[in-house]
PDB file of C-alpha atoms in Angstrom:
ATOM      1  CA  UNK A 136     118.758  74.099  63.371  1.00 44.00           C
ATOM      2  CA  UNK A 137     118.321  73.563  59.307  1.00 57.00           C
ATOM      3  CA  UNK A 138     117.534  76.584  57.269  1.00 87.00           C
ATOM      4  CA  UNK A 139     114.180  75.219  56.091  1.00 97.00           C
ATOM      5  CA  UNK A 140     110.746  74.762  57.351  1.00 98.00           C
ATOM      6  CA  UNK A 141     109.130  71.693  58.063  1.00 98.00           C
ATOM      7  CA  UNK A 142     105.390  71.535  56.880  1.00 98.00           C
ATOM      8  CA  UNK A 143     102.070  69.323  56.536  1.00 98.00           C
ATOM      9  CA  UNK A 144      98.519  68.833  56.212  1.00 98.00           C
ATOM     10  CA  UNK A 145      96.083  69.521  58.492  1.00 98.00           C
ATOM     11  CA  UNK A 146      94.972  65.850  58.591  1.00 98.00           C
ATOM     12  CA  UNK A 147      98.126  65.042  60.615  1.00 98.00           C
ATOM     13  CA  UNK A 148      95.182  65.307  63.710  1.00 98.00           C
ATOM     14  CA  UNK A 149      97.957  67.223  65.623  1.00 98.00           C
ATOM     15  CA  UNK A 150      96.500  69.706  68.281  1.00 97.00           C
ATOM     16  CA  UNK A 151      96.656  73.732  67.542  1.00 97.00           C
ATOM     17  CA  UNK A 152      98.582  73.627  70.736  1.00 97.00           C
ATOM     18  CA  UNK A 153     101.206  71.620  69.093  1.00 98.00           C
ATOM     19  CA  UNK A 154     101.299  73.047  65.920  1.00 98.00           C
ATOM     20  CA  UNK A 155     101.330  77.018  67.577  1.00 97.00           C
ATOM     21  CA  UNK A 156     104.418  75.460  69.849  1.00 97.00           C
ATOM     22  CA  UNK A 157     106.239  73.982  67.155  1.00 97.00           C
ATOM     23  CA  UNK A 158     105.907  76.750  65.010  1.00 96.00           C
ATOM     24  CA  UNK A 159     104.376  74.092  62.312  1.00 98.00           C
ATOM     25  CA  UNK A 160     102.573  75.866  59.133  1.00 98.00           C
ATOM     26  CA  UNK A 161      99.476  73.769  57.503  1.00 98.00           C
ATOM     27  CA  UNK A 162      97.967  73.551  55.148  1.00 98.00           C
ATOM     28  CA  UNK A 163      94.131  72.889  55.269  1.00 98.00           C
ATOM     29  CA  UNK A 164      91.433  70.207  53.451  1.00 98.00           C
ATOM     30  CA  UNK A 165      87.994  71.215  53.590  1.00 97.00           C
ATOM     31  CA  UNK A 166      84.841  69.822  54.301  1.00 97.00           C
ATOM     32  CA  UNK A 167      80.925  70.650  53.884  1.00 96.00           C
ATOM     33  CA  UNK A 168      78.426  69.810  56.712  1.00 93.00           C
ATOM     34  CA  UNK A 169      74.810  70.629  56.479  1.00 91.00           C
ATOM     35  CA  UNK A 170      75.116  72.782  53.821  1.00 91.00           C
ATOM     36  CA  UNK A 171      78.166  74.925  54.895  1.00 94.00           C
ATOM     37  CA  UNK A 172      81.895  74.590  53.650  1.00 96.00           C
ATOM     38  CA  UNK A 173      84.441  74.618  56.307  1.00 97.00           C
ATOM     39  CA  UNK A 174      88.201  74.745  56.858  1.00 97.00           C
ATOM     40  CA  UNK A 175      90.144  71.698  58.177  1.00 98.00           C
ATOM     41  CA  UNK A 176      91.300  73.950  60.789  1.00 98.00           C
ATOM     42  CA  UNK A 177      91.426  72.041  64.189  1.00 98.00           C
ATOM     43  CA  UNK A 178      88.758  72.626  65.450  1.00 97.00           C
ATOM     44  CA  UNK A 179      88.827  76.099  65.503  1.00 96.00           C
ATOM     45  CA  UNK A 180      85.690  76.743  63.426  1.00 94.00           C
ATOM     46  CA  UNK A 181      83.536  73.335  65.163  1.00 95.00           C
ATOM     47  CA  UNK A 182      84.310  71.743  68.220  1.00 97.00           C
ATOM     48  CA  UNK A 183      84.907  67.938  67.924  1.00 97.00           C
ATOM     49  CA  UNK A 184      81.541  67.408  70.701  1.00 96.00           C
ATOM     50  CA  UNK A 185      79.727  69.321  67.884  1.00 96.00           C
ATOM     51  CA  UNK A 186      81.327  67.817  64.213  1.00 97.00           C
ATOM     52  CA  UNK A 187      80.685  64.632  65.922  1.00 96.00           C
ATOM     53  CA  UNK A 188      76.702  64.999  67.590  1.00 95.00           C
ATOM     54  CA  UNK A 189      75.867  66.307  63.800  1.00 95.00           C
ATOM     55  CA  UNK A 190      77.010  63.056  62.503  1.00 93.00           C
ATOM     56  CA  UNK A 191      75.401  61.143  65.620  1.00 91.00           C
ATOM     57  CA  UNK A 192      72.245  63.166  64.379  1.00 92.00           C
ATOM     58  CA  UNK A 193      72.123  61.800  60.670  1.00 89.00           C
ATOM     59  CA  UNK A 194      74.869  64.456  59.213  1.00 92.00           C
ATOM     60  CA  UNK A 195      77.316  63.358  56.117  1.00 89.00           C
ATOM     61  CA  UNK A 196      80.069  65.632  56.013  1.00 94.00           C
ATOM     62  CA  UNK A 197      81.858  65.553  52.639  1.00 94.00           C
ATOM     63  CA  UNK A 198      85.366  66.214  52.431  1.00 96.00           C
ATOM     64  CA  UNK A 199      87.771  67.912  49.170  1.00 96.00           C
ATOM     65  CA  UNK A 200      91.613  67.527  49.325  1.00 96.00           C
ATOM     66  CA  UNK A 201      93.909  70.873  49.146  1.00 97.00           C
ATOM     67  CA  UNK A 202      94.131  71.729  45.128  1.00 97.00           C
ATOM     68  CA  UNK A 203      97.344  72.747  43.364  1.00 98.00           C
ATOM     69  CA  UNK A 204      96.325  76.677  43.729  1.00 98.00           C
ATOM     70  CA  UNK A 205      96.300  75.903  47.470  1.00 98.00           C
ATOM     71  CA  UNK A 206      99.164  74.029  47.842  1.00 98.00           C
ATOM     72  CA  UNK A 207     101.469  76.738  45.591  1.00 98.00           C
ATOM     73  CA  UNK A 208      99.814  79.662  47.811  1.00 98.00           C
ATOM     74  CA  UNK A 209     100.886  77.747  50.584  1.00 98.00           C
ATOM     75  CA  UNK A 210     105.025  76.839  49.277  1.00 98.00           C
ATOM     76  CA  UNK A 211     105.243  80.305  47.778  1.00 98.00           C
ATOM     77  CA  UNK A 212     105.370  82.069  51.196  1.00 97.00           C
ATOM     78  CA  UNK A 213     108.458  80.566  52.179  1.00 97.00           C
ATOM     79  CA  UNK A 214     109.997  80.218  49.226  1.00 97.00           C
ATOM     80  CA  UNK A 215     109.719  83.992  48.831  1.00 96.00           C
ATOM     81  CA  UNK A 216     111.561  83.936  52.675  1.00 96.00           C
ATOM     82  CA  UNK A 217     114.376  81.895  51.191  1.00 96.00           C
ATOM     83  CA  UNK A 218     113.444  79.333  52.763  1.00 97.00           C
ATOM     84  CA  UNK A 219     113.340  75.337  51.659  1.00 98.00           C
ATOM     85  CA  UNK A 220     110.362  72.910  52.966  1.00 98.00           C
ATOM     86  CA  UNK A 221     110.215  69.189  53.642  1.00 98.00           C
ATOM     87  CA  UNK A 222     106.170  69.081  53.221  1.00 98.00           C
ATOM     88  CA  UNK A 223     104.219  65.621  54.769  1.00 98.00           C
ATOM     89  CA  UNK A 224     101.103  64.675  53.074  1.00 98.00           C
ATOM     90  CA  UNK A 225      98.878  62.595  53.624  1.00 98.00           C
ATOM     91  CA  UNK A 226      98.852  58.740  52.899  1.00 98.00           C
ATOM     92  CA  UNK A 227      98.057  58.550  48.701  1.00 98.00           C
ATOM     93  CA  UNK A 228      96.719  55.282  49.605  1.00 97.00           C
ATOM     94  CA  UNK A 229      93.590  57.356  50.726  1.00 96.00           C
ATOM     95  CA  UNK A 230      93.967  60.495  49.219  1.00 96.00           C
ATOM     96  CA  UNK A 231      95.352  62.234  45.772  1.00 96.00           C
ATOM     97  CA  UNK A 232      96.564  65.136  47.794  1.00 97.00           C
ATOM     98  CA  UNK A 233     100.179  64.081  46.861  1.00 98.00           C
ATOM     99  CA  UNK A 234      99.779  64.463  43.286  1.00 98.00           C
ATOM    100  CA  UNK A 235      98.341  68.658  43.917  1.00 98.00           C
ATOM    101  CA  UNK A 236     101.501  69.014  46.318  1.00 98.00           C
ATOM    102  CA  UNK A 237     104.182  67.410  43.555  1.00 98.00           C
ATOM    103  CA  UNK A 238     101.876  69.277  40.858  1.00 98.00           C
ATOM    104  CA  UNK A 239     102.895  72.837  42.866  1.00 98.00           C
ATOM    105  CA  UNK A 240     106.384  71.818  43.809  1.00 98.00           C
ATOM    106  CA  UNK A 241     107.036  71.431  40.257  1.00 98.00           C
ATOM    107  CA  UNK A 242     105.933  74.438  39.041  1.00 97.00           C
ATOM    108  CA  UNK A 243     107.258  76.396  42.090  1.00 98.00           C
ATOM    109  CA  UNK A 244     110.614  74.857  41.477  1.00 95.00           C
ATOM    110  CA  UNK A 245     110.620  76.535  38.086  1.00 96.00           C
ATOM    111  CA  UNK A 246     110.132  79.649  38.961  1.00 96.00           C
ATOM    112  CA  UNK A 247     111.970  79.941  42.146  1.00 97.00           C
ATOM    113  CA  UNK A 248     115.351  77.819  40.879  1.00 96.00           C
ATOM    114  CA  UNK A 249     117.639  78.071  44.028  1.00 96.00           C
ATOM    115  CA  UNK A 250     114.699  76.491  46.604  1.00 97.00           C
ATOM    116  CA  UNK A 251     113.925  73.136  46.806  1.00 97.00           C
ATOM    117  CA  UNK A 252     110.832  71.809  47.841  1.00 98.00           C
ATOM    118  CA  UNK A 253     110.668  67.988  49.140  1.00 98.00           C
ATOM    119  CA  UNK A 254     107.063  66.503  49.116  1.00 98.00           C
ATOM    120  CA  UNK A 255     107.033  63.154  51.310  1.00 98.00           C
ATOM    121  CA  UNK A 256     104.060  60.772  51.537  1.00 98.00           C
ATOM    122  CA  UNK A 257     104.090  59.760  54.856  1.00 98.00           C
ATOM    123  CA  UNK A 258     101.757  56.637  53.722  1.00 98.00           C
ATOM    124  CA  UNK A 259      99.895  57.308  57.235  1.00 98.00           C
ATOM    125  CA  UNK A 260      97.481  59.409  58.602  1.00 97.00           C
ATOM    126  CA  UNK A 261      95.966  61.317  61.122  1.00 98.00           C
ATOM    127  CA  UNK A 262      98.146  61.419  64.346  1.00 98.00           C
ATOM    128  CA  UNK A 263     100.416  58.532  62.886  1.00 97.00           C
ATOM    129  CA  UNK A 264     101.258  61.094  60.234  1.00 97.00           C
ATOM    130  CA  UNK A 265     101.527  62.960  63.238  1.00 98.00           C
ATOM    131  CA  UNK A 266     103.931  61.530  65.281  1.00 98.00           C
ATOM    132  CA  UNK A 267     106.102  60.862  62.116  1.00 98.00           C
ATOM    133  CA  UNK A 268     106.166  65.181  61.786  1.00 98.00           C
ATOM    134  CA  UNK A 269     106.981  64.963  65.548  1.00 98.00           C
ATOM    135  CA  UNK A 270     110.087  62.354  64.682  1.00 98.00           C
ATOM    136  CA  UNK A 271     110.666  65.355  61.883  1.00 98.00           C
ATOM    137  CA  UNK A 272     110.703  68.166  64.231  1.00 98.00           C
ATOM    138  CA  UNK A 273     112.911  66.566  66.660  1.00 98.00           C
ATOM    139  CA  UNK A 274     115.441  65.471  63.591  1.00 98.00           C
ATOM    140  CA  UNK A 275     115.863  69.145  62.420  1.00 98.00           C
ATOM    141  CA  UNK A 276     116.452  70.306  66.371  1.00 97.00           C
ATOM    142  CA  UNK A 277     118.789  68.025  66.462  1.00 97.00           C
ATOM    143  CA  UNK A 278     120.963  69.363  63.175  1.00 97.00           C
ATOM    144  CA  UNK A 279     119.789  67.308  60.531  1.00 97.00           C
ATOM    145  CA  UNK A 280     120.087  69.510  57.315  1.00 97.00           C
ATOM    146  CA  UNK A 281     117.178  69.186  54.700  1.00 98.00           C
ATOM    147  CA  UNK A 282     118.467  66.088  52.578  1.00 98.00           C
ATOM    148  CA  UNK A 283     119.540  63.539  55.657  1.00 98.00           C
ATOM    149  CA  UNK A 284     115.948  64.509  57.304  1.00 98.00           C
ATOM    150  CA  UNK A 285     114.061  63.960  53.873  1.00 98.00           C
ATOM    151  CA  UNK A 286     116.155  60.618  53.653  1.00 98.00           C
ATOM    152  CA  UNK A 287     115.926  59.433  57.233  1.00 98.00           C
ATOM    153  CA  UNK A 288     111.933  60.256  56.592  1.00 98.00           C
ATOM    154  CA  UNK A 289     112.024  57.993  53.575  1.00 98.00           C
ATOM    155  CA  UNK A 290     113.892  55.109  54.635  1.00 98.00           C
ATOM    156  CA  UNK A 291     111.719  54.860  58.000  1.00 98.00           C
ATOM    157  CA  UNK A 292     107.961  55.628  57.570  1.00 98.00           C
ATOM    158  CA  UNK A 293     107.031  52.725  57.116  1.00 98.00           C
ATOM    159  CA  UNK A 294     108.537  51.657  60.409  1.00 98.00           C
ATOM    160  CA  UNK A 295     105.259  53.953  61.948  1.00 98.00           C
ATOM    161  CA  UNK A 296     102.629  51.518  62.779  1.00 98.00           C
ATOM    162  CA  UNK A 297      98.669  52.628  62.563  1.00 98.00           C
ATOM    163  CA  UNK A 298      96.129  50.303  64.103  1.00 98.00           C
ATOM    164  CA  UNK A 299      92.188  51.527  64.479  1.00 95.00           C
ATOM    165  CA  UNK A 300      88.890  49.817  65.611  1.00 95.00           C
ATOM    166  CA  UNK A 301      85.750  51.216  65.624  1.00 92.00           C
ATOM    167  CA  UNK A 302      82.308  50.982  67.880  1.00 91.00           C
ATOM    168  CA  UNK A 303      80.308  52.240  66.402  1.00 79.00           C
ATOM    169  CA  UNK A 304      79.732  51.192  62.432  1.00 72.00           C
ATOM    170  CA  UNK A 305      76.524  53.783  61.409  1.00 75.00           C
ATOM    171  CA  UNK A 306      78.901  56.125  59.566  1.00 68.00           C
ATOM    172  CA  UNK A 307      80.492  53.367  57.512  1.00 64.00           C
ATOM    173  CA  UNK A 308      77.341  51.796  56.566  1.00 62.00           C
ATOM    174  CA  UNK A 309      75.627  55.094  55.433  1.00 62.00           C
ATOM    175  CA  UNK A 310      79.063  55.996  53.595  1.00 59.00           C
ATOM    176  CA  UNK A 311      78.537  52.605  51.740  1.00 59.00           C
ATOM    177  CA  UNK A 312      81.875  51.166  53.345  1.00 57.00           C
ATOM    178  CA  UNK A 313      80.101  48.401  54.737  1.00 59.00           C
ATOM    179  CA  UNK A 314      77.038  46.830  53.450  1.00 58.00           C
ATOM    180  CA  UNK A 315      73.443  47.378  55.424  1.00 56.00           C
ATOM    181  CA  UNK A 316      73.236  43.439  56.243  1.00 46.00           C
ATOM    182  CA  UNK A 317      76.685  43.296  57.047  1.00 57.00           C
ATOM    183  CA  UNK A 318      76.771  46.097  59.065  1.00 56.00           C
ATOM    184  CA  UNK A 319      73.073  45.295  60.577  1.00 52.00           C
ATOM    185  CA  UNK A 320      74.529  41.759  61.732  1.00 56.00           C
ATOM    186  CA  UNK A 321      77.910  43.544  63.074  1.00 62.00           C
ATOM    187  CA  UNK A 322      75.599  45.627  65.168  1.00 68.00           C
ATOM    188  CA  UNK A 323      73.612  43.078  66.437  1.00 58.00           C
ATOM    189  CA  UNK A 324      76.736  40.873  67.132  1.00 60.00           C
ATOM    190  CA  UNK A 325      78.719  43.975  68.548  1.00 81.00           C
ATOM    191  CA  UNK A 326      81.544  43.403  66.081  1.00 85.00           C
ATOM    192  CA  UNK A 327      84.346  45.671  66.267  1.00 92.00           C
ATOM    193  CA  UNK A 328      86.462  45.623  63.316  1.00 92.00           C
ATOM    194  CA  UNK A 329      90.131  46.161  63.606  1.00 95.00           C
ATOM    195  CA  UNK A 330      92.204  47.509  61.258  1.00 94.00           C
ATOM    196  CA  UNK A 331      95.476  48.712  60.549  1.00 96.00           C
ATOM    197  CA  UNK A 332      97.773  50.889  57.451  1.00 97.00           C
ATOM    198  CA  UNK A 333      99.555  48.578  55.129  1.00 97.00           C
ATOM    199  CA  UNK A 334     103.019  49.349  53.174  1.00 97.00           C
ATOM    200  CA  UNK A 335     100.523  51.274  50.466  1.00 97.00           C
ATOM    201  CA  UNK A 336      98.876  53.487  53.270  1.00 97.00           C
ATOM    202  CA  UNK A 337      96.082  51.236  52.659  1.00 96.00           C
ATOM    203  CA  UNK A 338      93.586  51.154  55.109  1.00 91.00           C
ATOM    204  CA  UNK A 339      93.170  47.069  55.511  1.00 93.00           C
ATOM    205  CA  UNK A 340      90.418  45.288  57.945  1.00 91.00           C
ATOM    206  CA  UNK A 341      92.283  42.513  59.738  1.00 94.00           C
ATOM    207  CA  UNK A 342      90.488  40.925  62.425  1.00 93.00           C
ATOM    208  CA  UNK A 343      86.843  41.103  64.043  1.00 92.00           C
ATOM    209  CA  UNK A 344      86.345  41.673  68.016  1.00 94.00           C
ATOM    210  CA  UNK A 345      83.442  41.023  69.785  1.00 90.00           C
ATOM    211  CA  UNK A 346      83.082  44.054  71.959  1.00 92.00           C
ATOM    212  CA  UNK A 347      84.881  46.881  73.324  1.00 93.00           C
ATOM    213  CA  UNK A 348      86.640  44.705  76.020  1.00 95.00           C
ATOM    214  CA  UNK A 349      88.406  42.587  73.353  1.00 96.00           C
ATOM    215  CA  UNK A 350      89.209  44.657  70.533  1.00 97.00           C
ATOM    216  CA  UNK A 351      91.380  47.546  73.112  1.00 97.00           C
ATOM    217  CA  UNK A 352      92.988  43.709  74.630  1.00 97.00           C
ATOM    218  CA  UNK A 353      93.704  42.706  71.125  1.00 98.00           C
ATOM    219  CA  UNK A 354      94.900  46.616  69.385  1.00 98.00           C
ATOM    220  CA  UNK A 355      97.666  46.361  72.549  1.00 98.00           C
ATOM    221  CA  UNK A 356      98.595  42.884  71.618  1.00 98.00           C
ATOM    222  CA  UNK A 357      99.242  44.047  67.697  1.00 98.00           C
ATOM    223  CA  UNK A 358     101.861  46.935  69.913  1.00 98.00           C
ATOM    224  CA  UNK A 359     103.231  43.960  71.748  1.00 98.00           C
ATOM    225  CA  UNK A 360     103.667  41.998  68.971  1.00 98.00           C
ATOM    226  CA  UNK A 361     105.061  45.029  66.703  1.00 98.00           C
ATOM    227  CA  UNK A 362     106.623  47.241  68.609  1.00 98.00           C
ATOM    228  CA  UNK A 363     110.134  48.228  68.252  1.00 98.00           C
ATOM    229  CA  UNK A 364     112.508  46.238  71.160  1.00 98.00           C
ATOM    230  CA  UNK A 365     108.305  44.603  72.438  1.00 97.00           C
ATOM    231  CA  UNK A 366     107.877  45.348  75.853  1.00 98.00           C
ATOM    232  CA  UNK A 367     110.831  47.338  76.262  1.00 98.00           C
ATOM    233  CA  UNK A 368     109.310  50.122  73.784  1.00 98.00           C
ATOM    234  CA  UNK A 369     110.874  53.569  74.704  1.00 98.00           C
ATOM    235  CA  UNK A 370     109.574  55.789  72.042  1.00 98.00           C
ATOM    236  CA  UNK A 371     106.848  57.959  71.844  1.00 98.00           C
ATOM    237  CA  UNK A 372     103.039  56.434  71.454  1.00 98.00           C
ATOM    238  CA  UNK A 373     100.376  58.783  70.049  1.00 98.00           C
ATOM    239  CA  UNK A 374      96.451  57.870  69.901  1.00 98.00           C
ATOM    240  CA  UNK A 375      93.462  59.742  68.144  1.00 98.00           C
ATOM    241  CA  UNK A 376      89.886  59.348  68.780  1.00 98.00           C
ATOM    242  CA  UNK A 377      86.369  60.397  67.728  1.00 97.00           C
ATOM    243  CA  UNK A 378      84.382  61.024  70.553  1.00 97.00           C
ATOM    244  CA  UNK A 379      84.922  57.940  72.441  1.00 97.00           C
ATOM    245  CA  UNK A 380      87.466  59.371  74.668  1.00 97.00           C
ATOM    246  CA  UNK A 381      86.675  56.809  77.527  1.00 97.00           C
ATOM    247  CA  UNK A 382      87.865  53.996  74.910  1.00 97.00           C
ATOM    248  CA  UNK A 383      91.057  56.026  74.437  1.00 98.00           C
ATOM    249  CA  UNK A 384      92.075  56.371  77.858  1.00 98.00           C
ATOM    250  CA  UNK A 385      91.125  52.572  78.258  1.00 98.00           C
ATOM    251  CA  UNK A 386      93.490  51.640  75.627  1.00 98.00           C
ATOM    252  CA  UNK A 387      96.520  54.407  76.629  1.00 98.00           C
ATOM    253  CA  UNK A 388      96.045  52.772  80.134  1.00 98.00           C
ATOM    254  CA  UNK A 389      96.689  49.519  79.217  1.00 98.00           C
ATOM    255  CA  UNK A 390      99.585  49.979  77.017  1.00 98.00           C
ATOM    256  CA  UNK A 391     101.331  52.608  79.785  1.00 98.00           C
ATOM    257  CA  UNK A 392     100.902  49.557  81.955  1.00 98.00           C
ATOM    258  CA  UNK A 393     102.539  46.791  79.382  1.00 98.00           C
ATOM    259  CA  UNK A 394     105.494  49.573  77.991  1.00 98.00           C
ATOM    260  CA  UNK A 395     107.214  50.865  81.428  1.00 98.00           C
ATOM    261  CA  UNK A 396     109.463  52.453  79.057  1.00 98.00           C
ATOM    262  CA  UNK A 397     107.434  54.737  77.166  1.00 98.00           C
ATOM    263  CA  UNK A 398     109.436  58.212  75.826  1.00 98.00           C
ATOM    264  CA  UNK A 399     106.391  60.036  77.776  1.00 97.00           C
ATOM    265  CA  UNK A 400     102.864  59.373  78.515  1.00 98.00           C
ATOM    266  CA  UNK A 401     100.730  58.244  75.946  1.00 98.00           C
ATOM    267  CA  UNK A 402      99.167  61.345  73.809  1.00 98.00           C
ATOM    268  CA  UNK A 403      95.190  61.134  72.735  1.00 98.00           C
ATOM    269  CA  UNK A 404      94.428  63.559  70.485  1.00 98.00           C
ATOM    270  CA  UNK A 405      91.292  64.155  68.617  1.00 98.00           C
ATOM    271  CA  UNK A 406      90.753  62.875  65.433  1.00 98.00           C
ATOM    272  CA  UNK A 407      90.407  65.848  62.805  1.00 98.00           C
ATOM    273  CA  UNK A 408      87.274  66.861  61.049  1.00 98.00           C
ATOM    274  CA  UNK A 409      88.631  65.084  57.553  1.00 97.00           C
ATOM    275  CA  UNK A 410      89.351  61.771  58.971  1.00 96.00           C
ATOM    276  CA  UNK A 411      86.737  61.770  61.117  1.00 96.00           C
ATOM    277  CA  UNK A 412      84.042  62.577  58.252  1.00 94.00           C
ATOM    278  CA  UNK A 413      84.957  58.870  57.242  1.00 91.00           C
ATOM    279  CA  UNK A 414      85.113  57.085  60.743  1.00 92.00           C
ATOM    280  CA  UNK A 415      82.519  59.169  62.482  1.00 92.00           C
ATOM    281  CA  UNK A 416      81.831  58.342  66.446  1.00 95.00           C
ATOM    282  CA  UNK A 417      84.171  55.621  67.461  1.00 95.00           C
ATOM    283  CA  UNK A 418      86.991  55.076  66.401  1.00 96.00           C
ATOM    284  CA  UNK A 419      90.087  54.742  68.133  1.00 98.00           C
ATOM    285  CA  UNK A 420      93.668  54.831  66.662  1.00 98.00           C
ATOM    286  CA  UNK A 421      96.837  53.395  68.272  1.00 98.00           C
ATOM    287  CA  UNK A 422      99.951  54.672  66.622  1.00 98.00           C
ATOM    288  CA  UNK A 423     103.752  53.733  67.808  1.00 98.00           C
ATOM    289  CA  UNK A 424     107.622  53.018  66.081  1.00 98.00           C
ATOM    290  CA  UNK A 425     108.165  49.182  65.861  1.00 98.00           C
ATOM    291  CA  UNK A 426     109.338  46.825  62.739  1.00 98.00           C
ATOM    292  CA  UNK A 427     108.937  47.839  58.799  1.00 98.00           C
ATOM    293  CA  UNK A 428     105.254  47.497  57.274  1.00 96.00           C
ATOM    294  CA  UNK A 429     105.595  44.689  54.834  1.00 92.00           C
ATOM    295  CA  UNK A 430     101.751  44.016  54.511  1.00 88.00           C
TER     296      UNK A 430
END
């Protein structure tokens, strides 16, 4: 195995589980709810039934990225163990949290001249960003040194697809995201909008579903349409929800019974505290490898 440590935010929307097992250090955002600041720390300060009944209830949480301070606290540790990183942020196409990373890594760099420090942005999110760290992991098990896992990272993120719909549209409405007629009329028309993660890490609306029925039919037709080798798909699938877990199984049902192939059975994960401060109840997130982002 390399000689370097693999490392990310905590907005990847991986498990603890996973991150205790694969010996995966975070770093952590933050976020304030009724009052209180708390660590993006999966879950282990809130559980997801309560983050998300407090924003069922009216709550707002507001979120702050990790800072340079953080972020060179964070590198310093192993750099002091002789140790290099490869460090996954999240998409800059919804946060600045790459520019505090690069920020540290430069001045890290300087002072600690024999260590490199790679910063990628992984242009995804939550447990797309995920399941690209997974790819990661299972590159430096398998003897990739620090520069052909940075490059293999680089030349096939974008390959990661991220599609999300959401039920329930309170959360964006009250966030300003979507206007109070527009969302009022969504409501009352039971529009759920899908979207997916453009070649920017964009979040990008693409089509509107009427119901729950037709959107999880039409997020497993973007797969089938997508996906790399279609219905013959044999690599991993990961999915991420905010309390609609029912709507999660629904969907990993249905695409377990399209992809016979699949490298496993589909993981559902929750979606973090940071992501889900944005989304709020309702959202489900369908993430898989297929053909290169170009949109």
């Amino acid at each position: 195995m390399g000689d370097y440590r693999i490392t990310c935010c905590s907005t990847a929307d991986m498990s603890g589980s996973f991150m205790e097992e694969h010996a995966v250090p975070f770093v952590m955002f933050h976020y304030q709810l009724d009052g209180k600041e708390y660590p993006d720390d999966l879950y282990a300060s809130v559980t997801p039934q309560e983050f998300y009944a407090k924003i069922a209830a009216g709550a707002c949480p507001v979120t702050s990225q990790v800072n340079v301070e953080e972020y060179c606290t964070f590198f310093e540790k192993f750099l002091k163990e002789g140790k290099d990183i490869i460090h996954l942020t999240l998409s800059s196409g919804i946060s600045g949290t790459v520019n505090s990373a690069n920020v540290a890594k430069a001045q890290l760099e300087e002072a600690y001249p024999d260590r490199k420090i790679i910063v990628i942005d992984t242009l995804g999110a939550s447990s797309g960003y995920g399941l690209l760290l997974t790819k990661a992991l299972e590159n430096q098990a398998a003897g990739m040194n620090l520069l052909e896992n940075a490059a293999w990272i680089e030349k096939n993120k974008l390959r990661l697809h991220h599609w999300f719909f959401s039920t329930d549209l309170s959360c964006y409405i009250r966030g300003g995201r979507i206007s109070k007629v527009s969302g009022f009329v969504g409501q009352a028309l039971n529009i759920c909008p899908l979207l997916n993660m453009d070649s920017m890490g964009r979040l990008i609306p693409r089509t509107k579903c009427r119901g729950k029925k037709q959107v999880i039919r039409e997020i497993v037709k973007r797969m089938e349409t997508h996906a790399q080798d279609g219905l013959s798909y044999s690599g991993k699938c990961y999915i991420s929800q905010s309390a609609c877990r029912e709507d999660a199984e629904a969907v990993a049902r249905l695409v377990e019974e399209k992809f016979p192939n699949l490298d496993g059975r589909v993981l559902i994960n929750d979606i973090g505290t940071v992501i889900g401060s944005h989304t709020g109840p309702g959202t489900v997130a369908l993430f898989f490898w297929g053909d290169e982002r170009t949109l």
